[in-house]
Coordinates of C-alpha atoms in Angstrom, one line a residue:
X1 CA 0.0 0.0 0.0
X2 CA 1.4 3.8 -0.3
X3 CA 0.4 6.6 1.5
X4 CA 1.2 10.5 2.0
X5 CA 3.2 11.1 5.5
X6 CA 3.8 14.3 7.5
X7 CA 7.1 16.0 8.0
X8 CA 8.9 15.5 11.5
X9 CA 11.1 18.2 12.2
X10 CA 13.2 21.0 10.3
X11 CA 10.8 22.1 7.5
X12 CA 11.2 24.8 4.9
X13 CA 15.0 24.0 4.1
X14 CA 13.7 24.7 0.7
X15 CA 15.3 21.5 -0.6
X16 CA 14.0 19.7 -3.5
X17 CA 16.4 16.9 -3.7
X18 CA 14.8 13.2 -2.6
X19 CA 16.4 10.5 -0.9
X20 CA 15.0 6.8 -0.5
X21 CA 14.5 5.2 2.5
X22 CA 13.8 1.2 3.1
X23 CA 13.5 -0.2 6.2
X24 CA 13.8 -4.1 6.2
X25 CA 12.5 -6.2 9.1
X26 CA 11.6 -10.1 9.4
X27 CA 7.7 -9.6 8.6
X28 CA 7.7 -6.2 6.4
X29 CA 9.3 -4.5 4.2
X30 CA 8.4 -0.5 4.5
X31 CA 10.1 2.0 2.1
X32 CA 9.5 5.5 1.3
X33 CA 10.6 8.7 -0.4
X34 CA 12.2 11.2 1.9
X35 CA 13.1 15.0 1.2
X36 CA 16.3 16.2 1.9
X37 CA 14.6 18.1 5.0
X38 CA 13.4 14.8 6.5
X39 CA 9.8 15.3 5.1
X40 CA 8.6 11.5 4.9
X41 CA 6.8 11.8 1.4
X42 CA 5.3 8.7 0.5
X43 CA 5.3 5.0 1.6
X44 CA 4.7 1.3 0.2
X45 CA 5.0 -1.5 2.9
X46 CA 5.3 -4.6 2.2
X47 CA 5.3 -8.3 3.3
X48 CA 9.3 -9.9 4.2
X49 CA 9.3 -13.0 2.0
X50 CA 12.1 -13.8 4.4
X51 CA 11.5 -17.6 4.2
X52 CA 12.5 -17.9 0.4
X53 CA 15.8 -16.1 1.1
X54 CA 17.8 -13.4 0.4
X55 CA 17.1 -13.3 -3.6
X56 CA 13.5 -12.9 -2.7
X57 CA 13.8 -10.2 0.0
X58 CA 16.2 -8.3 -2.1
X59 CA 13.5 -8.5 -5.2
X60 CA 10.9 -7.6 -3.0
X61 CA 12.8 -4.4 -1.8
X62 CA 13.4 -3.5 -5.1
X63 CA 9.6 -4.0 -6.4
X64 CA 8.5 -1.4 -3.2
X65 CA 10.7 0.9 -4.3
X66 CA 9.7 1.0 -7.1
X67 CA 6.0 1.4 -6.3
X68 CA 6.7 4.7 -4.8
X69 CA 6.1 7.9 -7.2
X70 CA 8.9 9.6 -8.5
X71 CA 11.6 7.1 -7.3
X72 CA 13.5 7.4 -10.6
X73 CA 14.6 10.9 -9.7
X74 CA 15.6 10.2 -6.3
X75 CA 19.5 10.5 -5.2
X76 CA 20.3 6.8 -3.7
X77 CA 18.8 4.7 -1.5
X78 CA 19.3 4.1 2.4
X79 CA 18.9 0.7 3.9
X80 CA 18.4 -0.1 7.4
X81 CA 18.1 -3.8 9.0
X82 CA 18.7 -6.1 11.4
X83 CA 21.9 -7.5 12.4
X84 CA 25.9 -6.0 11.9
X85 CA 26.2 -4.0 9.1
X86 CA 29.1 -3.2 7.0
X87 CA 28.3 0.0 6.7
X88 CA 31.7 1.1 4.3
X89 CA 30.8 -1.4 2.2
X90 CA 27.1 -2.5 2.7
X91 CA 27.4 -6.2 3.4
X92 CA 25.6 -8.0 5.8
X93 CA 28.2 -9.5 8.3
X94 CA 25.8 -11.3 10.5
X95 CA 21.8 -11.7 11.3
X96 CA 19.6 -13.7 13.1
X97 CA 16.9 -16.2 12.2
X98 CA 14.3 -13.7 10.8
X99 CA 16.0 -12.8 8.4
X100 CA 17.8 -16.7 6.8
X101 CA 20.6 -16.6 5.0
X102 CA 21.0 -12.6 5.6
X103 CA 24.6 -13.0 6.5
X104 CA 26.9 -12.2 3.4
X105 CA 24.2 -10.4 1.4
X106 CA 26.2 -7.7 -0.4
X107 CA 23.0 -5.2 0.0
X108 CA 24.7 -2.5 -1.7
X109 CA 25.9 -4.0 -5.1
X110 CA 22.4 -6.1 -5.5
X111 CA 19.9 -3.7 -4.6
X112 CA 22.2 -1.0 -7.0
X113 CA 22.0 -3.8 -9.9
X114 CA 18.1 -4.2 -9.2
X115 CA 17.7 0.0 -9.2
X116 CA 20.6 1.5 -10.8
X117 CA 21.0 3.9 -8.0
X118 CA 23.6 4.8 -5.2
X119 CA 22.6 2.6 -2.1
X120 CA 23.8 3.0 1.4
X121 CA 23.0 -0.3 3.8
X122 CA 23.5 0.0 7.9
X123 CA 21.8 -1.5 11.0
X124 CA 18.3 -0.2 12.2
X125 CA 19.7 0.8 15.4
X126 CA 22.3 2.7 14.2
X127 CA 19.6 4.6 11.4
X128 CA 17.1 4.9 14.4
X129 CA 20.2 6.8 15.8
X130 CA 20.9 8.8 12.6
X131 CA 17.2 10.0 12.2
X132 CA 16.6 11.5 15.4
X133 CA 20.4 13.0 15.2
X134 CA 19.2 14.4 12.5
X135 CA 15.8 15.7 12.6
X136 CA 14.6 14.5 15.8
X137 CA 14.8 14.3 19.2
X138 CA 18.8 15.3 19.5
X139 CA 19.1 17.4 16.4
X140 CA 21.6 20.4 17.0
X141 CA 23.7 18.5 19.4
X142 CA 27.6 16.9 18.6
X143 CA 27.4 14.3 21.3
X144 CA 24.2 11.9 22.2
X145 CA 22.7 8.9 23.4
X146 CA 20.1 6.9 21.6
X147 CA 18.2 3.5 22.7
X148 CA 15.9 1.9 20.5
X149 CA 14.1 -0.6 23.3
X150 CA 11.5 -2.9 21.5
X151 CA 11.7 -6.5 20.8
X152 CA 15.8 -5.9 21.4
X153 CA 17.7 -3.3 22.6
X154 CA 20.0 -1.2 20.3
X155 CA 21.0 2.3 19.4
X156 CA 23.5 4.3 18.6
X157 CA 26.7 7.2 20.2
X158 CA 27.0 10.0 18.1
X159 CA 30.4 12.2 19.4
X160 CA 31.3 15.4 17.5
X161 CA 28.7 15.1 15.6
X162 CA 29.3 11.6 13.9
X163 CA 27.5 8.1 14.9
X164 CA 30.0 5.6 16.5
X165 CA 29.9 2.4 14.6
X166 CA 33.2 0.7 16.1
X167 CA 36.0 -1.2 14.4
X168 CA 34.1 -4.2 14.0
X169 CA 30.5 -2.3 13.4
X170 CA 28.9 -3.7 16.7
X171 CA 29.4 -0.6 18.7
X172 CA 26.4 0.4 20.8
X173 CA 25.0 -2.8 21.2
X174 CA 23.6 -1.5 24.4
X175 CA 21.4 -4.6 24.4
X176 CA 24.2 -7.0 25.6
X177 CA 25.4 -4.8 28.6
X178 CA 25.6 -6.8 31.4
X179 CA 23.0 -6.1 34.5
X180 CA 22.1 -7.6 37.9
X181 CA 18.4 -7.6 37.4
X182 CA 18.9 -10.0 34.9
X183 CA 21.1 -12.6 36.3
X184 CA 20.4 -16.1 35.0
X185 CA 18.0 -14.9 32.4
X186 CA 19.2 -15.8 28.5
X187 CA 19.7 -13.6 26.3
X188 CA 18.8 -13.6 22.5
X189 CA 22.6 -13.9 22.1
X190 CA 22.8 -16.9 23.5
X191 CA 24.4 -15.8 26.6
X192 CA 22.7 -15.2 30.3
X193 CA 22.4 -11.7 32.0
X194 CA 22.5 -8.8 30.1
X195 CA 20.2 -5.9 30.0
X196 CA 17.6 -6.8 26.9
X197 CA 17.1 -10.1 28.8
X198 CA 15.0 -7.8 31.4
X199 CA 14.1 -4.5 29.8
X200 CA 13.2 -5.4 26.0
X201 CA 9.2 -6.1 25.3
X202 CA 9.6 -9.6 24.7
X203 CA 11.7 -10.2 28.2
X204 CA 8.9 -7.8 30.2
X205 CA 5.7 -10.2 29.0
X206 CA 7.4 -13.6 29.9
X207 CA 8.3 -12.2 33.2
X208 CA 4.7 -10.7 33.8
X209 CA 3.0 -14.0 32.3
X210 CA 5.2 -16.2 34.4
X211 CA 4.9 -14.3 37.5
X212 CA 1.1 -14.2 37.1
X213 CA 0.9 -17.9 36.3
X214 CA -0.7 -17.3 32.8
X215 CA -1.7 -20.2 31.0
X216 CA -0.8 -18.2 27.9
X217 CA 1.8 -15.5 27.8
X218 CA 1.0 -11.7 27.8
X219 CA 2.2 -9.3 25.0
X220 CA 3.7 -6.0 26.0
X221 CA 0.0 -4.4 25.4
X222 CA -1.6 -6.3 27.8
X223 CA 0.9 -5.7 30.3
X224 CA 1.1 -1.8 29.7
X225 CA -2.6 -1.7 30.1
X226 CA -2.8 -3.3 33.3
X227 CA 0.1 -1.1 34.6
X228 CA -1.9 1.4 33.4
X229 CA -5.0 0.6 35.8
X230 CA -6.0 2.0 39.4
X231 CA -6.0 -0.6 42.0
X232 CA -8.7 -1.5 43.4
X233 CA -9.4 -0.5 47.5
X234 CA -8.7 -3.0 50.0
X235 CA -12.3 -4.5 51.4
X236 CA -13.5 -3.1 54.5
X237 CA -12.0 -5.7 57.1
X238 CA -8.4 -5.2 55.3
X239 CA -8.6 -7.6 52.6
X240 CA -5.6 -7.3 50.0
X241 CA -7.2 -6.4 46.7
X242 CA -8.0 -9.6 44.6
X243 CA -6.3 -10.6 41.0
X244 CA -7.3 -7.8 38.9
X245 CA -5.6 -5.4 40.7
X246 CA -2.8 -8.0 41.5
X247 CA -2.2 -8.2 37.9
X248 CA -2.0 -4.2 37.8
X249 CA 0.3 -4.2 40.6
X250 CA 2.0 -6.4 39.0
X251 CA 2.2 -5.5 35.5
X252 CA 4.1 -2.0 37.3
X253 CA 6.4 -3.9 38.8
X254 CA 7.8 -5.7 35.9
X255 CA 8.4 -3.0 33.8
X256 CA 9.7 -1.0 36.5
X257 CA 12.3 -3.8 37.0
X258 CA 13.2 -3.5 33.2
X259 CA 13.0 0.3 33.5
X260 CA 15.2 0.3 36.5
X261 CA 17.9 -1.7 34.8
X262 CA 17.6 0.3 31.6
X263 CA 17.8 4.1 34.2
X264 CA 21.2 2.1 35.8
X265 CA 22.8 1.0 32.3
X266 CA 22.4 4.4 30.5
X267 CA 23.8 6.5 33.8
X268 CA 26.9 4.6 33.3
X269 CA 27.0 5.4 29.7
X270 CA 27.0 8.8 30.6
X271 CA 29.1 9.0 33.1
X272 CA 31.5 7.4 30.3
X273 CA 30.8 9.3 27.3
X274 CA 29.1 12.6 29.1
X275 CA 26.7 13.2 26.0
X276 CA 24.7 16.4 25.6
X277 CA 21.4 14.3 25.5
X278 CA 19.9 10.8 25.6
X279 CA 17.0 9.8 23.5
X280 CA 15.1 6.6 24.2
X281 CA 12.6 5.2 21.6
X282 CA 11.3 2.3 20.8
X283 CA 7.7 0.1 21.6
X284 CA 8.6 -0.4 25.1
X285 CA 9.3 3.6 25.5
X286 CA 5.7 4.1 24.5
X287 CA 4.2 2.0 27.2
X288 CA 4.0 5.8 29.5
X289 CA 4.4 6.3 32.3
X290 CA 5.0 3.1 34.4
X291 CA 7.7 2.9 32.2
X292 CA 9.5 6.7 32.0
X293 CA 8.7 7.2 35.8
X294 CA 11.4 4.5 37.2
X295 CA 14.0 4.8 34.1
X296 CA 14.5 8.6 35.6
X297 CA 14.2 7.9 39.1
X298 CA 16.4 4.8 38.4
X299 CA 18.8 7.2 35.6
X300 CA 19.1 10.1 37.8
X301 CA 20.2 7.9 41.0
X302 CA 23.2 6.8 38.9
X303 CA 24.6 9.7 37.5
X304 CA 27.9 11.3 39.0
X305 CA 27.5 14.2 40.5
X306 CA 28.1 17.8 39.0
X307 CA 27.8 19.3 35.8
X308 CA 26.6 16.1 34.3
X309 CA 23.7 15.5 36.6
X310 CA 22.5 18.9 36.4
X311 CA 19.2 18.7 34.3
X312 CA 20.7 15.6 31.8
X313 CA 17.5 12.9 32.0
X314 CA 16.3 10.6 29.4
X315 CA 14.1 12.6 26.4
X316 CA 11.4 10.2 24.4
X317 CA 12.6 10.0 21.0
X318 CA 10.2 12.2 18.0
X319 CA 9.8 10.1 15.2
X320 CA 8.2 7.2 16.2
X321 CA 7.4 4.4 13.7
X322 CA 9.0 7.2 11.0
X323 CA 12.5 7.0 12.4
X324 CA 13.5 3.2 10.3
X325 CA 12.8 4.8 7.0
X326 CA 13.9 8.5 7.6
X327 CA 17.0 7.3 9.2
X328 CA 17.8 5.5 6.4
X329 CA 17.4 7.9 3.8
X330 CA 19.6 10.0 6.1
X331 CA 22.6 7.7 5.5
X332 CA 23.2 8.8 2.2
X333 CA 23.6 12.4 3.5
X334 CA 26.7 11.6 6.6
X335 CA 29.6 12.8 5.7
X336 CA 31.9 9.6 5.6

């Protein structure tokens, strides 16, 4: 399907020059065209083929593309997706099992056969990173944090002005920092203990569903709602409030245990790197309140004291769902 989407920050640059944008996940494919300004144009989404392989995927990047109006005049294309990126030379180096046979797709070369166009091909955390550097939530500043927490946990260190992308491209896998509340819990990496074990959507539903005894797990929805609810008064005689409010209680605690540990893990990354901001986006970010209320309370017990403390807390990121394919396009405008 296409559409018409608004513009998310820094209109009027007067630019006319368009950019495409494709952000490629296991179940959809979403592309659009993207003024230079950030102004999110037009979309196409699409279904992931992901189970034919990589030929498929790539063909079915190219076909949305290529549904979007005006794409023959555009200036490149931008490519975001899961797993380590290449980003010099847009290869895939690794990916998981949403994507099979992702590793060692040379995104660049193919998709620039398929459209005769630059391309530019990074991870999505690191173009979530790049979109609301650049016309989002941390636009204007030369040093920032960004977290992406959703089913993982990524993001992206921009310092003087340029996103961080490490000698083997896997910097700011925040994801895979290690964290007490998560002891014993695996990991999507195979390993036990780090911080997306606890804090990622995925990790906050099991815990709730397994806590609660469900006979069938939660998703993150559920669980935000029932955060969301009043408890219920205690009966007359002192009576503890019975399941339904249980549940709420509940619900609040769990993602105010992942909250916590996310607060904790970026402190430490700033009392590291001392950015100018930190941006947190992402499905779980969007859960509200029981959410953003212990990540600062939990984020502001952390930091060192002084300069760094002194008004520095955790901003929600602007462009929401717009960030994958904005981002993108914005790749083909760093300066590398």
């Amino acid at each position: 399907m296409t559409g018409r989407a608004g513009a998310p920050g820094r209109p009027g640059t007067g630019s006319r020059r368009t950019l495409l944008g494709v952000d490629v996940g296991g179940t959809k494919i979403a592309a659009g065209l993207v003024a230079e300004d950030g102004t999110l144009l037009e979309t196409v989404v699409r279904p992931t083929p992901a189970r034919q392989g990589p030929t498929a995927v790539l063909d079915a990047i190219a076909a949305a593309v290529r549904e979007l109006p005006d794409h023959a005049g555009a200036a490149g294309l931008g490519l975001g997706t899961g797993g380590v990126v290449d980003r010099d030379g847009g290869v895939v180096v690794s990916a998981n099992e949403l994507l099979p046979g992702w590793a060692g797709t040379r995104l660049a070369d193919e998709l620039g056969h398929r459209l005769g166009i630059p391309v530019a091909a990074d991870n999505d955390a690191n173009v979530f990173a790049l979109a609301e550097q650049t016309y989002g939530a941390g636009a204007g500043s030369t040093t920032a944090l960004y977290v992406s927490v959703g089913t993982g946990i990524g993001g992206g260190l921009v310092t003087g002005g340029r996103l961080l992308r490490g000698a083997h491209w896997t910097a700011s896998e925040f994801g895979h920092i290690a964290v007490p509340e998560a002891a014993g819990r695996p990991c999507n990496c195979g390993r036990d203990g780090h911080l997306e074990a606890v804090a990622a959507g995925p990790a906050i539903a099991a815990r709730f569903s397994r806590l609660a005894g469900r006979p069938r797990p939660a998703d993150l929805r559920e669980v935000a709602a029932l955060a969301e609810r009043a408890a219920p008064p205690a009966d007359p005689d002192g009576t503890p409030p019975q399941a339904p409010g249980d549940e709420s209680a509940l619900a609040r605690t769990v993602l105010a245990e992942g909250a916590g540990a996310l607060g904790r893990a970026l402190a430490g990354l700033v009392n590291t790197f001392d950015p100018e901001r930190v941006v947190v986006g992402g499905g779980v970010a969007s859960v509200g309140d029981p959410f953003w209320q212990p990540l600062a309370e939990a984020f502001a017990a952390e930091l060192l004291p002084g300069p760094s403390a002194a008004g520095l807390r955790p901003l929600p990121a602007a462009l929401g769902p717009r960030a994958a394919v904005i981002g993108a396009a914005a790749l083909l405008l760093e300066h590398r």
